[in-house]
Coordinates of N, CA and C and ligand atoms in Angstrom, one line a residue:
X8 N 79.3 213.6 -155.8 CA 79.3 212.9 -154.5 C 79.2 213.9 -153.4
X9 N 78.2 213.6 -152.5 CA 78.1 214.5 -151.3 C 78.6 213.7 -150.1
X10 N 79.7 214.2 -149.5 CA 80.5 213.5 -148.6 C 80.7 214.2 -147.3
X11 N 80.6 213.5 -146.2 CA 80.9 214.0 -144.8 C 82.2 213.4 -144.4
X12 N 83.2 214.2 -143.9 CA 84.4 213.6 -143.3 C 84.3 213.7 -141.8
X13 N 84.5 212.6 -141.2 CA 84.5 212.6 -139.7 C 85.9 212.1 -139.2
X14 N 86.1 212.4 -137.9 CA 87.4 212.0 -137.4 C 87.8 213.0 -136.3
X15 N 88.6 212.5 -135.3 CA 89.0 213.3 -134.2 C 89.8 214.5 -134.7
X16 N 89.9 215.6 -133.9 CA 90.8 216.7 -134.4 C 92.2 216.2 -134.6
X17 N 92.7 216.5 -135.8 CA 94.1 216.1 -136.1 C 94.1 214.7 -136.8
X18 N 93.0 214.1 -137.1 CA 92.9 212.8 -137.7 C 93.4 212.9 -139.2
X19 N 93.3 214.1 -139.7 CA 93.7 214.3 -141.1 C 92.6 214.6 -142.0
X20 N 91.5 215.1 -141.5 CA 90.3 215.4 -142.3 C 90.6 216.4 -143.4
X21 N 91.2 217.5 -142.9 CA 91.5 218.6 -143.8 C 92.5 218.2 -145.0
X22 N 93.5 217.4 -144.6 CA 94.5 217.0 -145.5 C 93.9 216.1 -146.6
X23 N 93.1 215.1 -146.1 CA 92.4 214.2 -147.0 C 91.3 214.9 -147.9
X24 N 90.7 215.9 -147.3 CA 89.7 216.6 -148.0 C 90.3 217.2 -149.3
X25 N 91.5 217.7 -149.2 CA 92.2 218.3 -150.3 C 92.4 217.3 -151.4
X26 N 92.8 216.1 -151.0 CA 93.1 215.0 -152.0 C 91.8 214.5 -152.6
X27 N 90.7 214.4 -151.8 CA 89.4 213.9 -152.4 C 88.8 215.0 -153.3
X28 N 89.0 216.3 -152.9 CA 88.5 217.4 -153.7 C 89.2 217.4 -155.1
X29 N 90.5 217.1 -155.1 CA 91.2 217.1 -156.4 C 90.8 215.9 -157.3
X30 N 90.6 214.8 -156.6 CA 90.3 213.6 -157.3 C 88.9 213.6 -158.0
X31 N 87.9 214.1 -157.2 CA 86.5 214.1 -157.7 C 86.0 215.5 -158.2
X32 N 86.9 216.5 -158.1 CA 86.6 217.8 -158.5 C 85.4 218.4 -157.9
X33 N 85.3 218.3 -156.6 CA 84.2 218.8 -155.8 C 84.8 219.7 -154.7
X34 N 84.1 220.8 -154.3 CA 84.7 221.7 -153.3 C 84.5 221.2 -151.8
X35 N 85.3 221.7 -151.0 CA 85.2 221.4 -149.5 C 84.8 222.6 -148.8
X36 N 83.9 222.4 -147.8 CA 83.7 223.4 -146.8 C 84.2 222.9 -145.4
X37 N 85.0 223.7 -144.8 CA 85.5 223.4 -143.4 C 84.9 224.4 -142.5
X38 N 84.0 224.0 -141.6 CA 83.4 224.9 -140.6 C 84.5 225.6 -139.8
X39 N 85.6 224.8 -139.4 CA 86.7 225.3 -138.7 C 87.4 226.5 -139.4
X40 N 87.6 226.3 -140.7 CA 88.3 227.3 -141.5 C 87.4 228.6 -141.6
X41 N 86.1 228.3 -141.8 CA 85.1 229.5 -141.9 C 85.2 230.3 -140.6
X42 N 85.2 229.6 -139.4 CA 85.2 230.2 -138.1 C 86.5 231.0 -137.9
X43 N 87.6 230.4 -138.3 CA 88.9 231.1 -138.2 C 88.9 232.3 -139.0
X44 N 88.3 232.3 -140.2 CA 88.3 233.5 -141.1 C 87.4 234.5 -140.4
X45 N 86.3 234.1 -139.8 CA 85.5 235.1 -139.1 C 86.2 235.8 -138.0
X46 N 87.0 235.0 -137.3 CA 87.8 235.5 -136.2 C 88.8 236.6 -136.7
X47 N 89.5 236.2 -137.8 CA 90.5 237.1 -138.4 C 89.9 238.4 -138.9
X48 N 88.6 238.3 -139.4 CA 87.9 239.5 -139.9 C 87.3 240.3 -138.7
X49 N 87.3 239.7 -137.5 CA 86.8 240.4 -136.4 C 85.2 240.6 -136.4
X50 N 84.5 239.7 -137.1 CA 83.1 239.8 -137.1 C 82.5 239.3 -135.8
X51 N 81.2 239.7 -135.6 CA 80.5 239.3 -134.3 C 80.5 237.7 -134.2
X52 N 80.3 237.0 -135.3 CA 80.3 235.6 -135.3 C 81.7 235.1 -134.8
X53 N 82.7 235.8 -135.3 CA 84.1 235.4 -135.0 C 84.4 235.6 -133.5
X54 N 83.9 236.7 -133.0 CA 84.2 237.0 -131.6 C 83.5 235.9 -130.7
X55 N 82.3 235.6 -131.1 CA 81.5 234.5 -130.3 C 82.3 233.2 -130.4
X56 N 82.6 232.8 -131.6 CA 83.2 231.5 -131.9 C 84.6 231.4 -131.1
X57 N 85.3 232.5 -131.1 CA 86.7 232.4 -130.5 C 86.6 231.9 -129.0
X58 N 85.6 232.4 -128.3 CA 85.6 232.0 -126.9 C 85.4 230.5 -126.7
X59 N 84.7 229.9 -127.6 CA 84.5 228.4 -127.5 C 85.7 227.7 -128.0
X60 N 86.2 228.2 -129.2 CA 87.3 227.5 -129.8 C 88.6 227.4 -128.9
X61 N 88.8 228.6 -128.3 CA 90.0 228.7 -127.4 C 90.0 227.6 -126.3
X62 N 88.8 227.2 -125.9 CA 88.7 226.3 -124.8 C 88.5 224.8 -125.3
X63 N 88.5 224.7 -126.6 CA 88.3 223.3 -127.2 C 86.9 222.8 -127.2
X64 N 86.0 223.8 -127.0 CA 84.5 223.4 -127.0 C 83.9 223.6 -128.4
X65 N 82.7 223.0 -128.6 CA 82.0 223.3 -129.8 C 81.3 224.6 -129.8
X66 N 81.4 225.3 -131.0 CA 80.7 226.5 -131.2 C 79.2 226.1 -131.2
X67 N 78.3 227.0 -130.7 CA 76.8 226.6 -130.7 C 76.3 226.1 -132.1
X68 N 75.5 225.1 -132.0 CA 75.0 224.5 -133.2 C 74.4 225.5 -134.2
X69 N 73.6 226.4 -133.7 CA 72.9 227.3 -134.7 C 73.9 228.1 -135.5
X70 N 75.1 228.4 -135.0 CA 76.1 229.2 -135.7 C 76.6 228.4 -136.9
X71 N 77.0 227.1 -136.6 CA 77.6 226.3 -137.7 C 76.5 225.8 -138.7
X72 N 75.3 225.6 -138.2 CA 74.3 225.2 -139.1 C 74.0 226.3 -140.1
X73 N 74.0 227.5 -139.6 CA 73.8 228.7 -140.4 C 74.9 228.8 -141.5
X74 N 76.1 228.5 -141.2 CA 77.2 228.6 -142.1 C 77.0 227.5 -143.2
X75 N 76.6 226.3 -142.8 CA 76.4 225.2 -143.8 C 75.2 225.5 -144.7
X76 N 74.1 226.0 -144.1 CA 72.9 226.3 -144.8 C 73.2 227.3 -145.9
X77 N 73.9 228.3 -145.6 CA 74.3 229.4 -146.6 C 75.1 228.7 -147.7
X78 N 76.1 227.9 -147.3 CA 77.0 227.3 -148.3 C 76.3 226.4 -149.2
X79 N 75.4 225.6 -148.7 CA 74.8 224.5 -149.5 C 73.8 225.2 -150.5
X80 N 73.5 226.4 -150.2 CA 72.5 227.1 -151.2 C 73.3 227.7 -152.3
X81 N 74.6 227.7 -152.3 CA 75.4 228.3 -153.4 C 75.6 227.4 -154.6
X82 N 75.9 228.0 -155.7 CA 76.1 227.2 -156.9 C 77.3 226.2 -156.8
X83 N 78.3 226.7 -156.0 CA 79.6 225.9 -156.0 C 79.4 224.5 -155.6
X84 N 78.4 224.1 -154.8 CA 78.3 222.8 -154.4 C 77.2 222.0 -155.0
X85 N 76.7 222.5 -156.1 CA 75.5 221.8 -156.7 C 75.9 220.4 -157.3
X86 N 77.2 220.2 -157.7 CA 77.6 218.9 -158.2 C 78.3 218.1 -157.2
X87 N 78.2 218.4 -156.0 CA 78.9 217.6 -154.9 C 79.7 218.4 -154.0
X88 N 80.0 217.9 -152.8 CA 80.7 218.7 -151.9 C 81.3 217.7 -150.8
X89 N 82.3 218.3 -150.1 CA 82.8 217.6 -148.9 C 82.6 218.5 -147.7
X90 N 82.0 217.9 -146.7 CA 81.8 218.7 -145.4 C 83.0 218.2 -144.5
X91 N 83.9 219.1 -144.1 CA 85.0 218.8 -143.3 C 84.7 219.4 -141.9
X92 N 84.4 218.6 -140.9 CA 84.2 219.1 -139.6 C 82.7 219.5 -139.3
X93 N 81.8 219.0 -140.1 CA 80.4 219.2 -139.9 C 79.7 218.0 -140.5
X94 N 78.7 217.4 -139.8 CA 78.2 217.8 -138.5 C 79.1 217.2 -137.4
X95 N 79.0 217.9 -136.2 CA 79.9 217.5 -135.1 C 79.0 217.1 -133.8
X96 N 77.7 217.1 -134.0 CA 76.8 216.8 -132.9 C 75.5 216.2 -133.5
X97 N 74.7 215.5 -132.7 CA 73.5 214.9 -133.3 C 72.5 216.0 -133.8
X98 N 72.3 217.1 -133.0 CA 71.4 218.1 -133.5 C 71.9 218.7 -134.9
X99 N 73.2 218.8 -135.1 CA 73.7 219.2 -136.4 C 73.4 218.2 -137.5
X100 N 73.6 216.9 -137.2 CA 73.3 215.9 -138.2 C 71.8 215.9 -138.5
X101 N 71.0 216.1 -137.5 CA 69.5 216.1 -137.7 C 69.1 217.4 -138.5
X102 N 69.8 218.5 -138.3 CA 69.5 219.7 -139.0 C 69.9 219.5 -140.5
X103 N 71.0 218.8 -140.8 CA 71.4 218.6 -142.2 C 70.3 217.7 -142.8
X104 N 69.8 216.7 -142.1 CA 68.7 215.8 -142.6 C 67.5 216.7 -142.9
X105 N 67.2 217.6 -142.0 CA 66.0 218.4 -142.2 C 66.1 219.3 -143.3
X106 N 67.3 219.6 -143.8 CA 67.5 220.5 -144.9 C 67.2 219.7 -146.2
X107 N 67.0 218.4 -146.1 CA 66.8 217.6 -147.3 C 68.0 217.3 -148.1
X108 N 69.2 217.4 -147.5 CA 70.4 217.2 -148.2 C 70.7 215.7 -148.3
X109 N 71.0 215.2 -149.6 CA 71.3 213.8 -149.7 C 72.8 213.6 -149.4
X110 N 73.1 212.7 -148.5 CA 74.5 212.4 -148.2 C 74.8 211.0 -148.7
X111 N 75.9 210.9 -149.5 CA 76.2 209.6 -150.2 C 77.1 208.7 -149.2
X112 N 78.0 209.4 -148.5 CA 78.8 208.6 -147.6 C 79.4 209.5 -146.5
X113 N 79.6 208.8 -145.4 CA 80.2 209.5 -144.2 C 81.5 208.7 -144.0
X114 N 82.6 209.4 -144.2 CA 83.9 208.7 -144.1 C 84.6 209.1 -142.8
X115 N 84.8 208.1 -141.9 CA 85.4 208.4 -140.6 C 86.9 207.9 -140.7
X116 N 87.8 208.9 -140.4 CA 89.2 208.6 -140.4 C 89.6 208.3 -138.9
X117 N 89.9 207.1 -138.6 CA 90.0 206.7 -137.2 C 91.5 206.6 -136.8
X118 N 91.9 207.4 -135.8 CA 93.2 207.5 -135.3 C 93.2 207.4 -133.7
X119 N 94.0 206.6 -133.1 CA 94.0 206.5 -131.6 C 94.4 207.9 -131.0
X120 N 93.8 208.1 -129.8 CA 94.1 209.4 -129.1 C 95.6 209.7 -128.9
X121 N 96.4 208.7 -128.6 CA 97.8 208.9 -128.3 C 98.5 209.5 -129.6
X122 N 98.1 208.9 -130.7 CA 98.7 209.4 -132.0 C 98.2 210.8 -132.3
X123 N 96.9 211.1 -131.9 CA 96.4 212.5 -132.1 C 97.2 213.5 -131.4
X124 N 97.5 213.2 -130.1 CA 98.2 214.1 -129.3 C 99.6 214.4 -129.9
X125 N 100.3 213.4 -130.4 CA 101.6 213.6 -131.1 C 101.4 214.4 -132.4
X126 N 100.4 214.1 -133.1 CA 100.2 214.9 -134.4 C 99.9 216.3 -134.1
X127 N 99.1 216.6 -133.1 CA 98.7 218.0 -132.9 C 99.9 218.8 -132.5
X128 N 100.9 218.2 -131.7 CA 102.0 218.9 -131.2 C 103.0 219.3 -132.4
X129 N 102.8 218.6 -133.5 CA 103.7 218.9 -134.6 C 103.0 219.6 -135.8
X130 N 101.8 219.9 -135.6 CA 101.0 220.5 -136.7 C 101.4 222.0 -137.0
X131 N 101.5 222.3 -138.2 CA 101.8 223.7 -138.7 C 100.8 223.9 -139.8
X132 N 100.1 225.1 -139.8 CA 99.1 225.3 -140.8 C 99.3 226.7 -141.5
X133 N 98.6 226.8 -142.6 CA 98.8 228.1 -143.4 C 97.4 228.7 -143.5
X134 N 97.3 230.0 -143.7 CA 96.0 230.6 -143.8 C 95.4 230.2 -145.1
X135 N 96.1 229.6 -146.1 CA 95.5 229.2 -147.4 C 94.7 227.9 -147.2
X136 N 94.8 227.3 -146.0 CA 94.1 226.0 -145.7 C 95.0 224.8 -145.7
X137 N 96.3 225.0 -146.2 CA 97.2 223.8 -146.2 C 97.7 223.5 -144.8
X138 N 97.9 222.2 -144.6 CA 98.3 221.7 -143.2 C 99.5 220.8 -143.3
X139 N 100.4 220.9 -142.4 CA 101.7 220.2 -142.4 C 101.9 219.5 -141.1
X140 N 102.9 218.6 -141.0 CA 103.3 218.1 -139.7 C 104.9 218.1 -139.8
X141 N 105.5 218.6 -138.8 CA 107.0 218.7 -138.9 C 107.7 217.4 -139.1
X142 N 107.1 216.3 -138.7 CA 107.7 215.0 -138.9 C 107.1 214.2 -140.1
X143 N 105.8 214.1 -140.1 CA 105.1 213.2 -141.0 C 104.8 213.8 -142.4
X144 N 104.7 215.1 -142.4 CA 104.4 215.8 -143.7 C 105.0 217.2 -143.7
X145 N 106.3 217.2 -143.7 CA 107.0 218.6 -143.5 C 106.9 219.4 -144.8
X146 N 106.9 220.7 -144.7 CA 107.0 221.5 -145.9 C 108.4 221.5 -146.4
X147 N 108.6 221.8 -147.7 CA 110.0 221.7 -148.3 C 110.9 222.7 -147.5
X148 N 110.4 223.9 -147.3 CA 111.2 224.9 -146.5 C 110.6 225.1 -145.1
X149 N 111.4 225.0 -144.1 CA 110.8 225.0 -142.7 C 109.9 226.3 -142.5
X150 N 108.7 226.0 -142.0 CA 107.7 227.0 -141.6 C 107.3 227.9 -142.8
X151 N 107.4 227.4 -144.0 CA 106.9 228.1 -145.2 C 106.0 227.2 -146.0
X152 N 104.9 227.7 -146.4 CA 103.9 226.9 -147.1 C 104.3 226.6 -148.5
X153 N 104.3 225.3 -148.9 CA 104.7 224.8 -150.2 C 103.8 225.4 -151.3
X154 N 102.5 225.6 -150.9 CA 101.5 226.0 -151.9 C 101.5 227.5 -152.2
X155 N 101.7 228.3 -151.2 CA 101.5 229.7 -151.4 C 102.7 230.6 -150.9
X156 N 103.6 230.0 -150.2 CA 104.8 230.7 -149.8 C 104.6 231.5 -148.5
X157 N 103.4 231.5 -147.9 CA 103.2 232.2 -146.7 C 103.8 231.5 -145.5
X158 N 104.0 232.3 -144.4 CA 104.6 231.7 -143.2 C 103.6 230.8 -142.5
X159 N 104.0 229.6 -142.0 CA 103.2 228.7 -141.3 C 103.1 229.1 -139.9
X160 N 102.0 228.7 -139.2 CA 101.8 229.0 -137.8 C 101.2 227.8 -137.1
X161 N 101.2 227.9 -135.7 CA 100.6 226.9 -134.9 C 99.3 227.4 -134.5
X162 N 98.2 226.6 -134.7 CA 96.9 227.0 -134.3 C 96.8 227.3 -132.8
X163 N 96.0 228.3 -132.4 CA 95.8 228.6 -131.0 C 95.3 227.5 -130.2
X164 N 94.5 226.7 -130.9 CA 93.8 225.6 -130.1 C 94.6 224.3 -130.2
X165 N 95.8 224.3 -130.7 CA 96.6 223.1 -130.8 C 97.5 222.9 -129.5
X166 N 97.3 223.7 -128.5 CA 98.1 223.5 -127.3 C 97.6 222.3 -126.5
X167 N 98.5 221.7 -125.7 CA 98.2 220.4 -125.1 C 96.8 220.4 -124.3
X168 N 96.6 221.4 -123.5 CA 95.3 221.4 -122.7 C 94.1 221.4 -123.6
X169 N 94.1 222.3 -124.6 CA 93.0 222.4 -125.5 C 92.7 221.2 -126.3
X170 N 93.8 220.5 -126.7 CA 93.7 219.3 -127.5 C 93.0 218.2 -126.6
X171 N 93.3 218.1 -125.3 CA 92.6 217.2 -124.5 C 91.1 217.5 -124.4
X172 N 90.7 218.7 -124.3 CA 89.3 219.1 -124.3 C 88.7 218.8 -125.7
X173 N 89.4 219.0 -126.7 CA 88.8 218.7 -128.1 C 88.6 217.3 -128.3
X174 N 89.5 216.5 -127.8 CA 89.4 215.0 -127.9 C 88.2 214.5 -127.1
X175 N 88.0 215.1 -125.9 CA 86.9 214.7 -125.0 C 85.6 215.1 -125.7
X176 N 85.5 216.3 -126.2 CA 84.3 216.7 -126.9 C 84.0 215.8 -128.1
X177 N 85.1 215.4 -128.8 CA 84.9 214.5 -129.9 C 84.2 213.2 -129.5
X178 N 84.8 212.6 -128.4 CA 84.3 211.3 -128.0 C 82.9 211.4 -127.4
X179 N 82.6 212.5 -126.7 CA 81.3 212.6 -126.0 C 80.2 213.1 -127.0
X180 N 80.5 214.0 -127.9 CA 79.5 214.7 -128.6 C 79.5 214.3 -130.1
X181 N 80.6 214.1 -130.7 CA 80.7 213.9 -132.1 C 80.6 212.4 -132.5
X182 N 81.3 211.6 -131.7 CA 81.3 210.2 -132.1 C 79.9 209.5 -132.2
X183 N 79.0 209.9 -131.4 CA 77.6 209.3 -131.5 C 77.0 209.5 -132.9
X184 N 77.4 210.5 -133.7 CA 76.8 210.6 -135.0 C 77.2 209.5 -135.9
X185 N 78.3 208.8 -135.6 CA 78.7 207.6 -136.4 C 77.6 206.6 -136.4
X186 N 77.0 206.4 -135.3 CA 75.9 205.4 -135.2 C 74.7 205.9 -136.0
X187 N 74.4 207.2 -135.9 CA 73.3 207.8 -136.7 C 73.5 207.5 -138.2
X188 N 74.7 207.6 -138.7 CA 74.9 207.4 -140.1 C 75.1 205.9 -140.4
X189 N 75.6 205.1 -139.5 CA 75.7 203.7 -139.7 C 74.3 203.1 -139.9
X190 N 73.4 203.6 -139.1 CA 72.0 203.1 -139.1 C 71.4 203.4 -140.5
X191 N 71.9 204.4 -141.2 CA 71.4 204.7 -142.6 C 72.3 204.0 -143.6
X192 N 73.2 203.2 -143.2 CA 74.1 202.5 -144.1 C 75.1 203.4 -144.8
X193 N 75.4 204.5 -144.3 CA 76.3 205.5 -144.9 C 77.7 205.5 -144.4
X194 N 78.0 204.9 -143.3 CA 79.3 205.0 -142.6 C 80.3 204.1 -143.2
X195 N 81.5 204.7 -143.5 CA 82.7 204.0 -143.9 C 83.8 204.3 -143.0
X196 N 84.5 203.3 -142.5 CA 85.6 203.6 -141.6 C 86.9 203.3 -142.3
X197 N 87.9 204.2 -142.1 CA 89.2 204.0 -142.6 C 90.2 204.3 -141.5
X198 N 91.3 203.5 -141.4 CA 92.3 203.7 -140.4 C 93.3 204.7 -140.9
X199 N 93.4 205.8 -140.1 CA 94.4 206.9 -140.5 C 95.8 206.4 -140.2
X200 N 96.7 206.5 -141.2 CA 98.0 206.0 -141.1 C 99.0 207.2 -140.8
X201 N 100.2 206.9 -140.5 CA 101.2 207.9 -140.2 C 101.5 208.7 -141.5
X202 N 101.6 208.0 -142.6 CA 102.0 208.7 -143.8 C 100.7 209.1 -144.6
X203 N 100.7 210.4 -144.9 CA 99.5 211.0 -145.6 C 99.1 210.1 -146.8
X204 N 100.1 209.7 -147.6 CA 99.7 209.0 -148.9 C 99.1 207.6 -148.6
X205 N 99.5 207.0 -147.5 CA 98.9 205.7 -147.1 C 97.4 205.9 -146.8
X206 N 97.1 207.0 -146.0 CA 95.7 207.2 -145.7 C 94.9 207.6 -147.0
X207 N 95.5 208.4 -147.8 CA 94.9 208.8 -149.1 C 94.5 207.5 -149.9
X208 N 95.4 206.6 -150.0 CA 95.2 205.3 -150.7 C 94.0 204.6 -150.2
X209 N 93.9 204.5 -148.8 CA 92.8 203.8 -148.2 C 91.5 204.6 -148.4
X210 N 91.6 205.9 -148.3 CA 90.4 206.7 -148.5 C 89.8 206.6 -149.9
X211 N 90.7 206.7 -150.9 CA 90.2 206.6 -152.3 C 89.7 205.2 -152.6
X212 N 90.4 204.2 -152.0 CA 89.9 202.8 -152.3 C 88.5 202.7 -151.7
X213 N 88.3 203.2 -150.5 CA 86.9 203.1 -149.8 C 85.9 203.9 -150.7
X214 N 86.3 205.0 -151.2 CA 85.3 205.9 -152.0 C 85.0 205.3 -153.3
X215 N 85.9 204.4 -153.8 CA 85.6 203.9 -155.2 C 84.3 203.1 -155.2
X216 N 83.9 202.6 -154.1 CA 82.7 201.8 -154.0 C 81.4 202.6 -153.8
X217 N 81.6 203.9 -153.6 CA 80.4 204.7 -153.2 C 79.6 205.0 -154.5
Ligands
LIG19 P1 88.6 222.2 -136.8 O1 89.3 223.2 -137.7 O2 87.6 221.4 -137.6 O3 89.4 221.4 -135.9 O4 87.7 223.1 -135.8 C1 88.2 224.0 -134.9 C2 87.2 224.4 -133.9 O5 86.1 225.1 -134.5 C3 86.5 223.3 -133.1 O6 87.3 222.8 -132.0 C4 85.2 223.9 -132.7 O7 85.5 224.8 -131.6 C5 84.9 224.8 -133.9 N1 84.1 224.0 -134.8 C6 84.4 223.7 -136.1 N2 83.4 223.0 -136.7 C7 82.4 222.9 -135.8 C8 81.1 222.4 -135.7 N3 80.6 221.7 -136.8 N4 80.3 222.5 -134.6 C9 80.8 223.2 -133.6 N5 82.0 223.8 -133.5 C10 82.8 223.6 -134.6

């Protein structure tokens, strides 16, 4: 299955990607994770990306399209993949089309803005990719990752001002791609719930028909 996950920042794409990946045994690529790794490594791409990410803006299309192009050419994703956080603009969706990549479904996890703001303020993440919420999905030990034991941290772009910018960017630039995929009959909408397992149940039920 070749799947795109859509949803506002903090809607739970990364968390659900882990569940879908386990269930269908297909890998996930998160453009956000790739960019954060590039920042941590201090690469030129990382330096460029950071200036946009810190302001809650989208990194230029050609940068993320390049990441996805390289990834889709690897053996890892030849039996299916999950794109988490890509495409995020119409030119990105069109570039994916132009690559000749078959997409089976685009799953949009819909969460109201007010809930997003609350979620982001409680989000804690790990460098291994795991994500927690202090109230809705707490780690067993405070600020320690259940999966790898590393210290959890708050993402630089999860501060209140940046979250507002990211939400605005989502509504203005990313949401229009839902129509692009709906016109192709590929869009599936799922309502994101407070409890991770409730959203997972809805997501897996929706994907059972793909
Ligand atoms: P995420 O981890 O998916 O929330 O992404 C964090 C940030 O990385 C976003 O706010 C953007 O600045 C940048 N980013 C991630 N994916 C993309 C993309 N497909 N296009 C442009 N910018 C992106």
